[in-house]
C-alpha cells in the first residue's frame, strides 16, 4: 500500500480522535477530513516524507487544540478563524497571549512533536509517488467542495454551537469562506450634529482597558475603590454597558462604540471588524465630529500596528494617532504605560490646539495577564484592583482638566470588557459580561442611571455635548 495513503489515513484517524466530537454531521466530518488531508498533502510535497508530513499536520492540529483550550478558559469562547490572524501578534507581543497557555500540555505537545520529527527524519527515507499524490489531491478537493456546500447549512455564526457541530478545522474553513463573501453594506446610524454655535465643547472618550465596577464581585472589595468615578456618576449619566466581548477582543467593543453599528448586523465580521469590514471608510462618531469642525485624535500607549489600527483608524475618521512612540520615557505601572501618563497625554493634546477636539483614548495599564504580576500563588484580584484604583485616579485627573477648559468639555469612560480572571469569577459565582460607563460634563447635573448597549453610547455623548437632540 502506498505510504502516502497509510500516513494520511493514520494521521486523519488521530485527528478525528483529537477533536472528541459527539455525533457530528457527515458533512462536517467531510470538511474536517478535507482540511486535514489538504494540509497533509501540501506538507508531503514539501518534505517528501509522508509520515513526517502526517506528524507535522497533526502537530499543527494539536497546536490549534491547545490554543482553543486556553481561549475557552480565559475568554469563554472557542477559537475562530479570525483568531488565526492574531498568531503573528502573539509572536510580536507574547506577553499578551502566551501566558494563558497551560504549560504542561504545551510542553508535552512540543516534546512529542520533536520526538516524532526526529524519528521520521532518521527512519523514513525520502521518496514520493507523484501520480498517486495527484489523485489524492483531486479527491480531497472534491471532498472539500461537497462537504462545504452541505455543511454551510449548519453554520450559525455562533461560536460555541458552530465549533461543537463542525469542529475547529471545519468551522475555521467555513468562517473563512463567510469572510470571503461580499462585504455587507454599512448600516451605520446617521449621526446628525445639529448645533450651530461656535463654542463647541471638547470631547474625551476613554476606552479603559478591562474596566468594570469590581465591587460587584463580592462584599470584600473596598467600597471606596472608584471614588472619582462614583463622584462623577453622581453628576452625570452612568450604568452598566452591554459589550460584545469577555476578557479580550477589545476591537469588537471599540468599533461598536465608534460606529454605532450593532455587532449582530456585521455577520461574521463582528468577531474582528478590523480584518476586512473596517478597511474601507466607515461613518463613525469621529468622522461626524471631524465634519463638524473637530480635530479627531486617538491616544493609545501601545504600537499603532496592534489590531492594524494604523490602517483602520484613518478610515474611521481620525486625523491623528498618538501611539507608544510618543510616550517616550513615560512611567509604567506593571508592564504597561501607566494610566496617569495617559491622563497627562490627554491634557497635552487638549492644550495644543485652538479648535474643538475629540480625543479617543485607549488605555493599557489594566491589561492582563494579572497572574504574571501576582507571581506563583499570588492574589490576581489584588493586582487588578490596584490598577483599577489607578484608572479611577486617571478619570479624576481628566475631569479636572476638562473643568479648566474655557470651551467646556464632555468626558465619557467605559470598559471594553471585563478582565480575564477565570479563577476569581469561579470563586465568586460571577458571570455578568457587562462593564460600566460614565458620561459627565462640568459643572455636572443630577446623576441618572440607565443601562445601555455600547452601540448607543456615542449618541449619548453627542447629546451630552449639546450636539444632538
XYZ file of C-alpha atoms in Angstrom:
469
model
C 0.000 0.000 0.000
C 1.245 3.480 -0.839
C 2.978 5.169 2.153
C 1.190 8.432 1.426
C -2.175 6.685 1.781
C -1.201 4.905 5.006
C 0.290 8.035 6.564
C -2.659 10.209 5.563
C -5.230 7.728 6.859
C -3.391 7.251 10.156
C -2.969 10.983 10.678
C -6.621 11.645 9.850
C -7.793 8.963 12.323
C -5.775 10.547 15.130
C -7.066 13.986 14.109
C -10.686 12.808 14.354
C -9.996 11.316 17.788
C -8.368 14.552 18.995
C -11.475 16.620 18.200
C -13.561 14.403 20.552
C -16.745 15.026 18.596
C -20.160 13.847 19.658
C -22.191 12.662 16.655
C -21.059 15.297 14.129
C -22.998 15.571 10.849
C -21.337 13.698 7.944
C -20.784 16.959 6.050
C -18.799 18.343 8.999
C -16.636 15.238 9.059
C -16.046 15.627 5.328
C -14.893 19.229 5.764
C -12.599 18.275 8.647
C -11.111 15.426 6.628
C -10.668 17.690 3.616
C -8.847 20.391 5.606
C -6.536 17.937 7.362
C -5.708 15.979 4.208
C -5.061 19.147 2.223
C -2.524 20.272 4.821
C -1.018 16.766 4.839
C -0.696 16.598 1.045
C 0.929 20.020 0.804
C 3.421 19.117 3.536
C 4.094 15.758 1.889
C 5.160 17.523 -1.291
C 7.410 19.910 0.608
C 9.240 17.364 2.776
C 8.961 14.237 0.536
C 8.272 12.101 3.614
C 4.579 11.131 4.055
C 4.822 10.111 7.714
C 6.710 13.279 8.570
C 4.005 15.247 6.773
C 1.308 13.490 8.797
C 3.175 14.308 12.001
C 3.515 17.957 11.036
C -0.170 18.218 10.158
C -1.099 16.604 13.477
C 1.278 18.952 15.298
C -0.461 21.946 13.770
C -3.845 20.492 14.742
C -2.691 19.902 18.316
C -1.452 23.496 18.486
C -4.907 24.689 17.439
C -6.481 22.495 20.125
C -4.126 23.811 22.828
C -4.836 27.432 21.869
C -8.563 26.688 21.772
C -8.394 25.245 25.295
C -6.648 28.378 26.552
C -9.129 30.683 24.848
C -12.154 28.809 26.172
C -10.826 29.033 29.733
C -9.799 32.693 29.566
C -12.393 34.201 27.214
C -15.339 31.792 27.305
C -15.247 31.445 23.523
C -13.721 28.809 21.225
C -11.108 29.583 18.628
C -12.403 31.181 15.419
C -10.858 31.706 12.014
C -10.284 35.395 12.766
C -8.008 34.312 15.637
C -5.506 32.818 13.204
C -4.700 36.349 12.107
C -3.575 37.080 15.667
C -0.864 34.400 15.676
C 1.686 36.861 14.304
C 0.691 39.320 17.045
C 1.270 36.594 19.624
C 4.849 36.334 18.381
C 5.394 40.117 18.401
C 3.591 40.650 21.727
C 3.948 37.297 23.533
C 3.062 38.633 26.969
C -0.493 39.374 25.846
C -1.152 35.822 24.684
C 1.275 33.056 25.613
C 0.847 33.117 29.430
C -2.736 31.873 29.013
C -1.499 28.535 27.632
C -1.284 25.671 30.095
C 2.447 24.929 30.466
C 2.254 21.137 30.795
C 0.097 20.351 27.717
C 2.104 22.841 25.660
C 5.398 21.294 26.812
C 4.185 17.744 26.137
C 2.968 18.752 22.695
C 6.346 20.306 21.860
C 8.240 17.249 23.131
C 6.007 14.813 21.226
C 6.399 16.891 18.096
C 10.194 16.947 18.454
C 10.368 13.167 19.012
C 8.121 12.445 16.037
C 10.081 14.813 13.830
C 13.414 13.278 14.790
C 12.164 9.705 14.360
C 10.673 10.436 10.962
C 13.798 12.108 9.626
C 16.014 9.251 10.871
C 13.779 6.319 9.932
C 11.823 7.476 6.872
C 13.675 7.646 3.568
C 12.609 10.465 1.251
C 10.588 9.397 -1.752
C 7.302 10.212 -3.368
C 4.801 8.891 -5.932
C 3.535 11.953 -7.764
C 0.773 10.211 -9.708
C -0.837 8.778 -6.605
C -0.433 12.103 -4.798
C -2.216 13.959 -7.616
C -5.140 11.531 -7.482
C -5.433 12.030 -3.727
C -5.297 15.805 -4.114
C -8.111 15.835 -6.699
C -10.198 13.543 -4.498
C -9.571 15.778 -1.482
C -10.576 18.930 -3.352
C -13.803 17.210 -4.384
C -14.415 16.112 -0.790
C -13.914 19.665 0.436
C -16.222 21.133 -2.208
C -19.063 18.730 -1.451
C -18.543 18.946 2.322
C -18.542 22.752 2.396
C -21.686 23.025 0.265
C -23.576 20.713 2.600
C -22.074 21.844 5.908
C -22.888 25.520 5.398
C -26.493 24.852 6.364
C -25.185 24.048 9.862
C -23.320 27.369 10.166
C -24.992 29.715 12.671
C -22.100 32.196 13.145
C -22.446 31.444 16.842
C -19.025 30.200 18.019
C -19.907 27.565 20.609
C -22.543 25.592 18.657
C -20.602 26.005 15.414
C -17.412 24.511 16.852
C -19.385 21.802 18.654
C -21.062 20.709 15.410
C -18.378 21.434 12.832
C -15.132 21.044 14.773
C -12.268 23.508 14.925
C -10.878 22.824 11.462
C -14.259 22.684 9.729
C -15.689 25.759 11.412
C -12.459 27.629 10.679
C -12.741 26.954 6.947
C -16.442 27.828 6.833
C -15.854 31.081 8.730
C -13.095 31.919 6.258
C -15.469 31.292 3.343
C -18.064 33.511 5.031
C -15.448 36.271 5.333
C -14.700 35.984 1.597
C -18.287 36.801 0.651
C -19.082 40.379 -0.467
C -18.954 42.775 2.468
C -22.344 43.678 3.905
C -23.487 47.257 3.361
C -22.533 49.757 6.020
C -25.655 50.194 8.101
C -24.232 52.822 10.428
C -26.781 55.120 12.047
C -26.715 58.584 10.563
C -25.042 60.904 13.047
C -26.598 64.347 12.848
C -24.854 67.209 14.628
C -27.413 69.994 14.841
C -25.585 72.516 16.988
C -24.712 75.766 15.193
C -22.770 77.567 17.913
C -19.057 78.201 17.526
C -18.265 77.388 21.155
C -18.336 73.626 20.998
C -17.058 71.582 23.930
C -14.034 69.330 23.793
C -14.945 65.646 23.993
C -12.789 62.979 25.638
C -13.824 59.340 25.377
C -11.727 56.823 27.300
C -11.914 53.152 26.468
C -10.497 51.952 29.763
C -8.890 48.530 29.485
C -10.792 45.822 31.397
C -12.703 48.434 33.406
C -15.761 47.430 35.378
C -17.069 48.004 38.885
C -15.309 45.146 40.652
C -17.361 45.763 43.780
C -19.976 43.608 42.067
C -17.748 40.573 42.654
C -18.231 40.359 46.407
C -18.616 42.500 49.528
C -14.901 42.279 50.355
C -13.886 44.667 47.583
C -13.271 48.121 49.166
C -16.239 50.469 48.897
C -14.022 53.449 48.038
C -12.338 51.653 45.116
C -13.758 54.054 42.490
C -14.288 57.257 44.421
C -13.623 59.616 41.481
C -15.807 57.543 39.189
C -18.577 57.472 41.813
C -18.438 61.245 42.297
C -18.761 61.879 38.565
C -21.555 59.323 38.240
C -23.473 61.364 40.846
C -23.229 64.341 38.455
C -23.780 62.622 35.112
C -25.143 59.591 33.328
C -23.909 56.100 34.168
C -24.876 52.469 34.213
C -23.895 49.029 33.076
C -22.834 48.533 29.495
C -23.584 45.556 27.281
C -20.413 44.837 25.308
C -19.696 42.133 22.678
C -16.591 40.727 24.382
C -15.442 38.908 27.509
C -11.853 39.114 28.737
C -10.333 40.314 25.436
C -11.176 41.266 21.837
C -11.148 44.982 22.552
C -11.613 45.778 18.871
C -15.196 44.491 18.963
C -16.355 46.936 21.632
C -14.176 49.713 20.214
C -15.621 49.511 16.723
C -19.165 49.208 18.042
C -18.774 52.355 20.163
C -17.261 54.404 17.358
C -19.579 53.224 14.585
C -22.831 52.755 16.455
C -23.357 49.539 14.456
C -24.906 46.649 16.357
C -22.498 43.685 16.187
C -25.247 41.331 15.004
C -25.595 43.258 11.739
C -21.935 42.595 10.822
C -22.350 38.848 10.434
C -19.019 37.015 10.583
C -17.162 40.354 10.662
C -18.363 41.074 14.192
C -15.646 38.813 15.588
C -12.923 41.135 14.246
C -14.299 44.071 12.248
C -10.769 45.376 11.649
C -9.790 42.382 9.483
C -11.915 43.359 6.469
C -15.061 45.332 7.265
C -13.363 48.495 8.538
C -10.611 48.589 5.903
C -12.932 50.940 3.977
C -14.332 54.311 5.114
C -16.991 53.806 7.782
C -19.114 56.649 9.204
C -18.326 56.972 12.909
C -18.558 59.303 15.846
C -15.076 60.547 14.908
C -15.891 61.245 11.256
C -19.098 63.093 12.206
C -17.203 65.300 14.654
C -14.427 65.912 12.126
C -17.017 67.032 9.566
C -18.379 69.397 12.216
C -15.006 71.110 12.689
C -13.421 68.966 15.401
C -9.867 67.687 15.310
C -10.019 63.946 15.973
C -7.133 62.255 17.798
C -6.602 58.750 19.132
C -4.248 58.295 22.107
C -3.026 54.751 22.759
C 0.155 53.845 24.722
C 0.879 50.790 22.589
C 2.062 50.291 18.980
C -0.477 51.619 16.470
C 0.028 48.473 14.386
C -1.678 46.352 17.063
C -5.042 45.171 15.666
C -3.948 47.049 12.491
C -5.278 50.267 13.979
C -2.708 52.243 11.969
C -4.531 51.081 8.815
C -8.074 51.173 10.168
C -8.328 54.393 12.165
C -7.857 56.770 9.202
C -10.870 55.006 7.657
C -12.843 55.679 10.846
C -12.332 59.440 10.726
C -9.254 60.115 12.844
C -6.813 62.872 11.933
C -4.002 61.693 14.197
C -2.907 58.578 16.094
C -0.640 59.100 19.109
C 0.828 55.708 19.995
C 3.550 54.307 22.254
C 6.348 56.111 20.375
C 5.006 59.462 21.618
C 5.121 58.401 25.278
C 8.922 58.331 25.434
C 10.019 57.557 28.982
C 6.511 57.697 30.457
C 6.274 55.656 33.670
C 4.795 52.187 33.629
C 2.708 50.539 36.311
C 3.217 46.854 35.792
C 4.356 46.052 32.259
C 2.351 48.770 30.504
C 2.286 52.571 30.378
C 0.534 53.895 33.480
C -2.927 55.404 33.236
C -1.541 58.532 34.903
C 0.665 59.070 31.830
C -2.383 58.709 29.584
C -4.172 61.425 31.571
C -1.171 63.732 31.085
C -1.007 62.983 27.360
C -4.718 63.770 27.013
C -4.175 67.104 28.777
C -1.259 67.933 26.461
C -3.350 67.054 23.419
C -6.245 69.233 24.548
C -3.980 72.232 25.166
C -2.121 72.214 21.843
C -4.999 73.143 19.552
C -7.382 76.071 19.399
C -10.197 74.219 17.662
C -12.599 71.870 19.409
C -11.074 68.406 19.739
C -12.289 64.851 20.119
C -9.787 62.649 21.951
C -10.389 58.917 21.958
C -8.022 57.265 24.444
C -7.403 53.522 24.700
C -5.597 52.616 27.922
C -3.326 49.635 28.629
C -2.431 49.562 32.338
C -5.214 47.153 33.323
C -4.312 44.666 30.611
C -3.637 41.131 31.775
C -2.421 38.594 32.397
C -2.601 39.615 36.040
C -1.230 36.287 37.266
C 2.215 37.189 35.912
C 2.319 40.255 38.146
C 0.933 38.359 41.128
C 3.530 35.614 40.830
C 3.042 31.961 41.853
C 0.192 31.677 44.309
C -0.338 35.439 44.286
C -3.611 37.319 44.570
C -4.574 38.219 40.977
C -7.605 40.165 42.180
C -5.405 42.401 44.336
C -3.267 43.156 41.269
C -6.324 44.070 39.243
C -7.811 46.245 41.999
C -4.540 48.183 42.298
C -4.628 49.008 38.606
C -8.328 49.810 38.830
C -7.601 52.433 41.514
C -5.080 53.967 39.132
C -7.730 54.065 36.402
C -10.023 55.846 38.820
C -7.320 58.422 39.555
C -6.870 58.928 35.801
C -10.598 59.574 35.436
C -10.417 62.206 38.179
C -7.402 63.877 36.533
C -9.106 64.089 33.137
C -12.210 65.561 34.760
C -10.079 68.271 36.404
C -8.503 69.089 33.029
C -11.933 69.471 31.425
C -13.129 71.673 34.290
C -10.332 74.093 33.453
C -11.205 74.327 29.748
C -12.911 77.579 28.755
C -14.849 75.938 25.970
C -16.158 73.235 28.325
C -15.890 69.538 27.843
C -17.558 66.142 27.964
C -15.990 63.016 29.430
C -17.069 59.514 28.514
C -15.443 56.495 30.178
C -16.349 52.873 29.540
C -14.873 49.408 29.871
C -14.167 47.399 26.737
C -14.723 44.077 28.525
C -14.390 42.549 31.960
C -10.862 41.293 32.749
C -9.864 37.674 32.244
C -9.916 36.379 35.830
C -11.465 32.904 35.491
C -10.493 31.649 38.964
C -11.855 34.797 40.617
C -15.160 34.534 38.756
C -15.495 30.847 39.591
C -14.952 31.520 43.295
C -17.433 34.414 43.303
C -20.013 32.741 41.063
C -19.795 35.768 38.777
C -20.939 35.559 35.146
C -22.067 39.088 34.200
C -20.303 40.181 30.972
C -21.354 43.823 31.302
C -18.905 46.608 32.035
C -19.678 50.132 33.295
C -19.840 53.553 31.665
C -19.930 57.222 32.605
C -20.854 60.379 30.685
C -20.130 63.641 32.504
C -19.848 67.323 31.633
C -18.803 70.115 34.032
C -20.193 71.552 36.204
C -22.341 68.461 36.446
C -26.031 67.779 36.872
C -28.180 65.449 38.958
C -26.990 61.944 38.202
C -29.098 59.400 36.386
C -28.562 55.705 35.782
C -29.512 53.729 32.714
C -28.074 50.515 31.355
C -27.076 50.710 27.675
C -25.773 48.724 24.773
C -22.395 50.044 23.679
C -23.635 50.977 20.177
C -25.944 53.558 21.794
C -23.178 55.238 23.798
C -21.822 57.553 21.081
C -25.210 59.177 20.521
C -25.473 59.836 24.276
C -22.056 61.524 24.196
C -23.214 63.884 21.437
C -26.358 64.654 23.370
C -24.332 65.474 26.490
C -22.173 67.802 24.365
C -25.280 69.593 23.105
C -24.545 68.493 19.547
C -27.551 66.238 19.059
C -31.077 66.063 20.346
